[in-house]
Coordinates of C-alpha atoms and ligand atoms in Angstrom, one line a residue:
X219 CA -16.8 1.3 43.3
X220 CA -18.7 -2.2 42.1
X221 CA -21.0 0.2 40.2
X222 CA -17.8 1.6 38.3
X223 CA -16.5 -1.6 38.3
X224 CA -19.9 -2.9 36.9
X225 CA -19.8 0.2 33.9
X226 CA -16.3 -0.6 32.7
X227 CA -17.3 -4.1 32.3
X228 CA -20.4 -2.6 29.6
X229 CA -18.0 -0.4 28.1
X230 CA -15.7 -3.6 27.6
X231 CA -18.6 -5.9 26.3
X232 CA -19.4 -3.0 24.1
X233 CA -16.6 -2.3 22.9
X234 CA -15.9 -5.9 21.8
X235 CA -18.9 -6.0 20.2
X236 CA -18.7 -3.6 17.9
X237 CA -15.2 -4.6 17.0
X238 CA -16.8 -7.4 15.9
X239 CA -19.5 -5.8 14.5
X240 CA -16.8 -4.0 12.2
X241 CA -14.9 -7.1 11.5
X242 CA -17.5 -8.2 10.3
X243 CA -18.5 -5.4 8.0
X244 CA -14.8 -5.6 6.6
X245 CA -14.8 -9.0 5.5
X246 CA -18.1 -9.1 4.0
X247 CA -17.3 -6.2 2.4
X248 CA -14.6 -7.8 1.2
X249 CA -16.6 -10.3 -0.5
X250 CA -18.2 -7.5 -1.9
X251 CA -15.5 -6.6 -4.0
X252 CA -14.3 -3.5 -1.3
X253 CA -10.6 -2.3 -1.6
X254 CA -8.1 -1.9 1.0
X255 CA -8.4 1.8 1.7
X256 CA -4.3 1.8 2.8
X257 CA -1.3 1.1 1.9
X258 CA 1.6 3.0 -0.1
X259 CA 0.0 5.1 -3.2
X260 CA 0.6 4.4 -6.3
X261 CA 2.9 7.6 -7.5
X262 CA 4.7 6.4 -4.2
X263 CA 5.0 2.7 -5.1
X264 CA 6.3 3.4 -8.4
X265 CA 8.6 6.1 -8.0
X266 CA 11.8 5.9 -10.3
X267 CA 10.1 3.6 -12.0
X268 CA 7.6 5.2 -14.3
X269 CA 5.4 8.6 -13.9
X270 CA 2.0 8.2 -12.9
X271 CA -0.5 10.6 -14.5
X272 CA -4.3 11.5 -14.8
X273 CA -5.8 13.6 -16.7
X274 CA -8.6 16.4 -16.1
X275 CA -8.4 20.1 -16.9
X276 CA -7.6 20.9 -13.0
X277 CA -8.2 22.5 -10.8
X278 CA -11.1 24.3 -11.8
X279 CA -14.8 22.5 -10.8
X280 CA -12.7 20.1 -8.8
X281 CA -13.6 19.8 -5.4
X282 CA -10.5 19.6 -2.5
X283 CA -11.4 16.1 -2.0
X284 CA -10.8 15.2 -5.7
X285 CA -7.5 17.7 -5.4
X286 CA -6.0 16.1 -3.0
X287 CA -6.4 12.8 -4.3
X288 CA -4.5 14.2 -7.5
X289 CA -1.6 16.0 -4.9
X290 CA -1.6 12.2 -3.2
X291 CA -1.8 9.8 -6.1
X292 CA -0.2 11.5 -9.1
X293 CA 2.9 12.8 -10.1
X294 CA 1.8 14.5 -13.5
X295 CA -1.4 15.8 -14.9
X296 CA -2.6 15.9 -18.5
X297 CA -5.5 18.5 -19.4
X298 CA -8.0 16.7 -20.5
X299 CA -9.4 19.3 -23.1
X300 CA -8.5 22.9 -22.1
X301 CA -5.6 22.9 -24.3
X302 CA -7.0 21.6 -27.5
X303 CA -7.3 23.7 -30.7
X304 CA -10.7 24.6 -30.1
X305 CA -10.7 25.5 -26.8
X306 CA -7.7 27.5 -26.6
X307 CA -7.2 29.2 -30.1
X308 CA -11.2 29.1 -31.3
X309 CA -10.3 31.9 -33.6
X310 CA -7.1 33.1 -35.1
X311 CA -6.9 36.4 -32.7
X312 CA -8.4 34.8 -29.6
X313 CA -6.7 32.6 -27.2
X314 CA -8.4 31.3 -24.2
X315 CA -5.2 30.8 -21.9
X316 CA -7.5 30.9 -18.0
X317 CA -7.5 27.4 -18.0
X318 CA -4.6 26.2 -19.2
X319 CA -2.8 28.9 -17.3
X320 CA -4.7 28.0 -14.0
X321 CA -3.6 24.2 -14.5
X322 CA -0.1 25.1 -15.4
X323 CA 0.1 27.1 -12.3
X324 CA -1.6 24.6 -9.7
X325 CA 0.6 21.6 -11.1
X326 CA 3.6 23.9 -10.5
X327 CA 2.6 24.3 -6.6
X328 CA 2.2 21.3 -6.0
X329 CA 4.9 19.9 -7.4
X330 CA 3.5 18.0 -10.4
X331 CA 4.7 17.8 -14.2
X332 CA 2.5 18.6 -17.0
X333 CA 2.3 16.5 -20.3
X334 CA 0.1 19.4 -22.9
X335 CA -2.1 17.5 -24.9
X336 CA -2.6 18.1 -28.2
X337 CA -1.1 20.3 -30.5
X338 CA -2.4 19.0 -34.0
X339 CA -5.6 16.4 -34.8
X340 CA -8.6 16.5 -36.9
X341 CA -10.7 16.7 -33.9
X342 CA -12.0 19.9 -31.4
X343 CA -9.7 21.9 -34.1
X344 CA -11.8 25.1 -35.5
X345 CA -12.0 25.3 -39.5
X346 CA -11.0 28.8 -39.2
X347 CA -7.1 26.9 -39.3
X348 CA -8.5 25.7 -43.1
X349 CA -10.6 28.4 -44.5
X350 CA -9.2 30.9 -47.3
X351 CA -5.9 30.0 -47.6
X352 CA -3.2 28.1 -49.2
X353 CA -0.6 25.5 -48.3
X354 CA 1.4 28.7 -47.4
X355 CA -1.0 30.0 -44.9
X356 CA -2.0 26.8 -43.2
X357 CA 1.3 26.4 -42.6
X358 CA 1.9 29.7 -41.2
X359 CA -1.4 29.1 -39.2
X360 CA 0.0 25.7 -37.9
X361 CA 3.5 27.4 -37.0
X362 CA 1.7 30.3 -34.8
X363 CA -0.3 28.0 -33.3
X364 CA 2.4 25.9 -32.3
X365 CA 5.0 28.4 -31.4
X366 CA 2.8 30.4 -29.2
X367 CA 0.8 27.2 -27.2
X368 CA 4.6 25.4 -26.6
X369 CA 6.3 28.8 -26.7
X370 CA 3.9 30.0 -23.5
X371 CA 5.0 27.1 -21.4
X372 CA 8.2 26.7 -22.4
X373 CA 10.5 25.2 -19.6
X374 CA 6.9 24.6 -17.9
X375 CA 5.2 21.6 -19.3
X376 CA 7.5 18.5 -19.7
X377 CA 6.5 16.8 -22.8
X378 CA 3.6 17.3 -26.0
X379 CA 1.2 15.2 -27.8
X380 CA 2.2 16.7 -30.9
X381 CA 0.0 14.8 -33.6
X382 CA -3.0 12.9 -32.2
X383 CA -4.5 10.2 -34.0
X384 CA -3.2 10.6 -37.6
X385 CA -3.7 7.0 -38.8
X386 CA -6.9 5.6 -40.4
X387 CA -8.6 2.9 -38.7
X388 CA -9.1 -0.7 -39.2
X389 CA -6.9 -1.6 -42.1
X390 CA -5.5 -4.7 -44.1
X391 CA -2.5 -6.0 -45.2
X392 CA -2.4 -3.5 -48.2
X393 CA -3.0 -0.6 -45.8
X394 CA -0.5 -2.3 -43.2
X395 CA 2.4 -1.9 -45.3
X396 CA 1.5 2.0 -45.5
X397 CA 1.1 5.2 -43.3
X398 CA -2.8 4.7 -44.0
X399 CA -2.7 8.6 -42.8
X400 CA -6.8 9.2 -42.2
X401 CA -7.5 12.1 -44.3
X402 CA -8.1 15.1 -41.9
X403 CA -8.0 18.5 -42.5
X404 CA -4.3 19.4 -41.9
X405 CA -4.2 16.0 -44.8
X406 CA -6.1 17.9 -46.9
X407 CA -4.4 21.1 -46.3
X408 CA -0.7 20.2 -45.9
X409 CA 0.0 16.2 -47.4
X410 CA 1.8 14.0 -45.0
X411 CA 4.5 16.8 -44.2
X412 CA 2.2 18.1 -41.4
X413 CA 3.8 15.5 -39.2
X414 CA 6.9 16.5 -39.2
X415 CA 6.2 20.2 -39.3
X416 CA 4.7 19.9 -36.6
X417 CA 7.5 18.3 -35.0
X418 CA 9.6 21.0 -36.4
X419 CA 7.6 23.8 -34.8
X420 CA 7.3 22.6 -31.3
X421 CA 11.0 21.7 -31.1
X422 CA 12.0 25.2 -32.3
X423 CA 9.4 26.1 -29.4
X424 CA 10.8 24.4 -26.3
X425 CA 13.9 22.2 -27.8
X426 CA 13.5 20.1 -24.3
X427 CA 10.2 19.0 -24.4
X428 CA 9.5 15.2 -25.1
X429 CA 7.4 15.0 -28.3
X430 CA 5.3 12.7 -28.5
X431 CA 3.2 10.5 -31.3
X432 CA 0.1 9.5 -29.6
X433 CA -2.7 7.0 -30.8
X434 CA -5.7 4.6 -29.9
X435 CA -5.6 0.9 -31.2
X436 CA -2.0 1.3 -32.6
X437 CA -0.9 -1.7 -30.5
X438 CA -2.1 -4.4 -32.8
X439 CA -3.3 -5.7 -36.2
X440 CA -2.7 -3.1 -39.5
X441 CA -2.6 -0.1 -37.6
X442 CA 0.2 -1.3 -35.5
X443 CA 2.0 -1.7 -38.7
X444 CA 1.1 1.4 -40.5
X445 CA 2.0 3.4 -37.1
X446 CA 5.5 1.7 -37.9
X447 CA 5.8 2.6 -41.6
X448 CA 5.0 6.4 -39.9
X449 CA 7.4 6.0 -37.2
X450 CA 9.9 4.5 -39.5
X451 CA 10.0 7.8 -41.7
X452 CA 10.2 10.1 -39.1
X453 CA 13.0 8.4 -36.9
X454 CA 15.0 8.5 -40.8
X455 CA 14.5 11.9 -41.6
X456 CA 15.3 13.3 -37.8
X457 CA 12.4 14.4 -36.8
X458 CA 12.8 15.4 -32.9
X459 CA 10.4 12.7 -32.0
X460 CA 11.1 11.4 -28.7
X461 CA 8.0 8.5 -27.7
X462 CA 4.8 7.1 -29.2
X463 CA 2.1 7.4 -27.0
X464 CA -0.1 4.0 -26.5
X465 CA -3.4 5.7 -25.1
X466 CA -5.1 2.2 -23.9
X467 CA -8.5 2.5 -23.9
X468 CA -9.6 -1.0 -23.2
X469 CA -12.3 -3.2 -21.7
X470 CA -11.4 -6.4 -19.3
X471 CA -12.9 -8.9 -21.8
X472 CA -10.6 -7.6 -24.8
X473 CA -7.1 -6.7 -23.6
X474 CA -4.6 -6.8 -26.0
X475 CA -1.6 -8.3 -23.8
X476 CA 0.7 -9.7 -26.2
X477 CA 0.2 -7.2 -29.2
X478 CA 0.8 -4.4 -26.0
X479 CA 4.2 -7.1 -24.9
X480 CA 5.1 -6.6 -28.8
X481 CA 4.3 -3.1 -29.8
X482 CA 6.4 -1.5 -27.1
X483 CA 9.5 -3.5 -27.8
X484 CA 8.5 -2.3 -31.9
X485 CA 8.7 1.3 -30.7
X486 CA 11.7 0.9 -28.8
X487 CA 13.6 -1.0 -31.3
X488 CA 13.3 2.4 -33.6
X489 CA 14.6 3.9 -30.7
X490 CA 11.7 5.7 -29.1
X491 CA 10.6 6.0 -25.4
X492 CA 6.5 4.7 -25.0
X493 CA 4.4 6.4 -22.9
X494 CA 0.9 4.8 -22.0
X495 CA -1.3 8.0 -22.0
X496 CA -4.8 7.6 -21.9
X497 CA -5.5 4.1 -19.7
X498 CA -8.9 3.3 -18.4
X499 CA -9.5 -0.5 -18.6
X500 CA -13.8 -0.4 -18.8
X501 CA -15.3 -3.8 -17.0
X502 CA -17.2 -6.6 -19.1
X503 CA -20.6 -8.2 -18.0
X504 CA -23.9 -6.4 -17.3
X505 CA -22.3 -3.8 -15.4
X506 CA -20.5 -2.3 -17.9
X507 CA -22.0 0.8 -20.1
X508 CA -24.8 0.9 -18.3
X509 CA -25.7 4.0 -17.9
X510 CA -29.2 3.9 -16.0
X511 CA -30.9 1.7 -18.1
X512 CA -34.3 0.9 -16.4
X513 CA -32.7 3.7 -13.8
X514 CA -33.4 7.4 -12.5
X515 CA -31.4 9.4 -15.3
X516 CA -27.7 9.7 -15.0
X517 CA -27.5 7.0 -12.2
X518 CA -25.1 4.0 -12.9
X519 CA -25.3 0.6 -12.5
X520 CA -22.9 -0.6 -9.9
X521 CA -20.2 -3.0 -10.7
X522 CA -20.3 -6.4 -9.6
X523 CA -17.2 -8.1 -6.9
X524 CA -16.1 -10.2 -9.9
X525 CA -16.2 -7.3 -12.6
X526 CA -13.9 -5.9 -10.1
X527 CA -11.7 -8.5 -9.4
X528 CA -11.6 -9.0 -13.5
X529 CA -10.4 -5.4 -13.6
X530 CA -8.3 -5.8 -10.8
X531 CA -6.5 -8.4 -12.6
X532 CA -6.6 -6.8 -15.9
X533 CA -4.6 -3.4 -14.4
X534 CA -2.1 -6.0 -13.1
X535 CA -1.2 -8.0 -16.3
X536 CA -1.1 -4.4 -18.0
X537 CA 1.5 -3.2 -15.2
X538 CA 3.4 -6.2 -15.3
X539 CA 3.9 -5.8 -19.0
X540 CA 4.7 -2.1 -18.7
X541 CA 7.2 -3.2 -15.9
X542 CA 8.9 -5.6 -17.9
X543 CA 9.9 -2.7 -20.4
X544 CA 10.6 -0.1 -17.6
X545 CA 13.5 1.2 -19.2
X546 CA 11.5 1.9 -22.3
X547 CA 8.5 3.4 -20.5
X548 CA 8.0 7.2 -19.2
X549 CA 5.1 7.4 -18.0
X550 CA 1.6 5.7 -17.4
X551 CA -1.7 8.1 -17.6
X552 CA -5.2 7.5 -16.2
X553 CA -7.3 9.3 -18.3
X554 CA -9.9 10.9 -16.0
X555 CA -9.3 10.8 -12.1
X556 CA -12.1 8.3 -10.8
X557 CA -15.3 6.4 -11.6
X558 CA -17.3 9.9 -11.9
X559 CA -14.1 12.1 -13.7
X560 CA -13.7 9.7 -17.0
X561 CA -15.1 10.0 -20.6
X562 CA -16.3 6.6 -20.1
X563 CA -18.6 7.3 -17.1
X564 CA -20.7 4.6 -16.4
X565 CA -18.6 1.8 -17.3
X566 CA -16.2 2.2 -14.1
X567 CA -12.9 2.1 -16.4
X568 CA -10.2 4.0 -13.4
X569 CA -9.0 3.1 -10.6
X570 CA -11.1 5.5 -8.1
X571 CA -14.5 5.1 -7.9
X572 CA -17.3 7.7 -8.4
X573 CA -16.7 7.8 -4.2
X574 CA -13.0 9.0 -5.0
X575 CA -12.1 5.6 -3.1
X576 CA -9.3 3.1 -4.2
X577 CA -10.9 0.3 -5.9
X578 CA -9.5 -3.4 -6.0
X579 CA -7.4 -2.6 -9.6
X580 CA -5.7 0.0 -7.4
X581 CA -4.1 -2.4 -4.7
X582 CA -3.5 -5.0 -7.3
X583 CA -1.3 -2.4 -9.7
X584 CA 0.8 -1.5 -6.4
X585 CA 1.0 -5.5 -5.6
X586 CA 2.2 -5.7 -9.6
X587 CA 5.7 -4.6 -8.1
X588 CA 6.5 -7.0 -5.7
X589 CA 4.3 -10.0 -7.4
X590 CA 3.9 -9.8 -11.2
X591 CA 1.3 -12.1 -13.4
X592 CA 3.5 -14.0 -14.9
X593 CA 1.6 -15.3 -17.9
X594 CA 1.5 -11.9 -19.1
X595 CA 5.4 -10.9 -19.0
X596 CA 6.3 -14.2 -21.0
X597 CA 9.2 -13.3 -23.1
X598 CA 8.8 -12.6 -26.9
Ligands
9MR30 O1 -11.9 12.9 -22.5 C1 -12.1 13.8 -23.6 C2 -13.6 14.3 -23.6 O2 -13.9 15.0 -22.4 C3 -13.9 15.1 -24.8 O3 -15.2 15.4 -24.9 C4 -13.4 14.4 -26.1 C5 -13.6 15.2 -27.3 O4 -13.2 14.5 -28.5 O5 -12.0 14.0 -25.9 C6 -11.8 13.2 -24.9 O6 -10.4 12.8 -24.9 C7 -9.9 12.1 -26.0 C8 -8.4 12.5 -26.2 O7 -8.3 13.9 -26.3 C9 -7.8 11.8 -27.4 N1 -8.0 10.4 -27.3 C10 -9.4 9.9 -27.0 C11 -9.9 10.6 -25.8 C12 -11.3 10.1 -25.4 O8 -12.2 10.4 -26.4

């Protein structure tokens, strides 16, 4: 009896101890710039409010860990590349539709939109599209390509990037009071009308899908402006344009807030929805863009607790603004899954780290809701 007696009292002290123990570990793990593992997710916490995306050409090479963070977290999935020009119509006879299939098909299981990205840009597009031809067969070549990629999915994927990155960057105030269209291929091939052909096509396609205008940097300064005098002409001439894609690829030290507060009410004032569709906020200091300097190969730097907390409080000034024009906004994208899934590997830009665990931006975007950073939703 006293020896049991004597046992539960080690258990007891044991026990206690490595409560403790694991207090401890918490809190100065805290300090360490840790997240809060729990909590509602963020597809949860913003429900009726805005989509929340990522993007990756899922499911294949994804392991289930990373797929169930996607079923958990996200509401709708971009592919990342599989249904670009050059992957999935490399010549004009052969499509490659396994991948884009298999990611139409798994986002339908489970329950999750699709948003297809990108019909038409100067980029991952093969010249075959160019070569030997007139204005009359380009345009024939756009049409097919068009017709049969948003034709496939029709009633399947919710809304296209239908022109990517058409405007020139930098600029001045000449340029700003013009289109400043970069001069791509389908420039060179078709004029300015490829736009709204484009348009054109996809809407004869799948007349429900949301078509989208989507662009890097066109928040601020003379591309902000030319993306307007381009807006502008296609909102007069009825082009079935329904948002203007902000992709927001920015770093902590350099977030545009108030150009971003601006350019969203300048969208919706023509009338058009905004989605943000590309966001990965990189960090600033020595921890960001390092990619194993001085290091084995292909190992990263870590990020520091206040490179985290800047993030953390970057994401939540960007959320409060997007809150603030919730009516205006469809949808918010990640563009990658975590840490290891991003373009930007290296510089820690998302809001999962390379572990697939919630970093500090992630609680801070969920706290956005219920306490918003007011010096970034001041009113115009
Ligand atoms: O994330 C994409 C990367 O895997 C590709 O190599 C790259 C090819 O150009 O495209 C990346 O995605 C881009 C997107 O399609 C359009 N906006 C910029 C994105 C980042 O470069």
């Amino acid at each position: 009896m006293s020896h049991r007696i004597v046992t539960l009292a080690a258990w007891a002290v044991l026990a206690y101890l490595t409560t403790a123990a694991s207090a401890q570990t918490t809190d100065s793990k805290k300090d360490d710039g840790a997240a809060n593992q729990s909590g509602p997710t963020i597809k949860d916490a913003y429900k009726g409010i805005f989509l929340i995306g990522a993007a990756g050409d899922l499911p294949g090479g994804y392991s289930a860990d990373e797929l169930d963070l996607v079923r958990q977290n996200f509401n709708i999935v971009t592919p990342e590349n599989c249904m670009k020009p050059g992957p999935v119509h490399p010549s004009e006879n052969t499509w490659r539709f396994e991948r884009p299939d298999a990611l139409v098909k798994w986002c339908a299981e489970n329950h999750i939109a699709v948003h297809g990205h990108t019909l038409v840009w100067h980029a991952q597009t093969n010249n075959w599209f160019f070569r030997d031809g007139d204005k009359a067969v380009a345009t024939r070549r756009l049409k097919d390509h068009i017709s049969t990629l948003v034709g496939r999915y029709k009633g399947k994927i919710r809304g296209w990037d239908v022109v990517n990155e058409a405007i020139k960057d930098g600029g001045n105030s000449e340029t700003a009071k013009t289109e400043n269209l970069r001069n791509s291929p389908w420039m060179k091939a078709l004029g300015p009308d490829y736009i709204p052909l484009a348009f054109k096509f996809a809407h004869e396609a799948d007349p429900d899908a949301k078509l989208y205008y989507n662009d890097y940097n066109i928040e601020a300064g003379p591309k902000h402006e030319s993306s307007m005098v381009l807006l502008r002409r296609l909102v007069k001439d009825g082009v079935p344009i329904y948002g203007v894609g902000i992709q927001g690829h920015w770093n902590t030290a350099r977030v545009p807030y108030e150009a971003i507060d601006r350019a969203i009410a300048d969208y919706a004032s023509l009338g058009l929805k905004v989605s943000i569709t590309e966001l990965d906020v990189t960090i600033r200091g020595a921890s960001g863009g390092q990619l194993g300097r001085g290091r084995p190969r292909g190992e990263v730097s870590p990020p520091s607790a206040e490179d985290l907390k800047a993030q953390a409080n970057a994401y939540a000034k960007l959320f409060t603004i997007f809150l603030k024009h919730k009516s205006q906004i469809e949808r918010v994208t990640f563009w990658g899954l975590s840490d290891r899934r991003s373009w930007r590997r290296g510089q820690h830009p998302l809001i999962f780290d390379a572990a697939n665990h919630r970093k500090p931006a992630y609680a801070a975007i969920v706290d956005a809701l219920q306490h918003p950073k007011p010096e970034a939703a001041t009113p115009r």
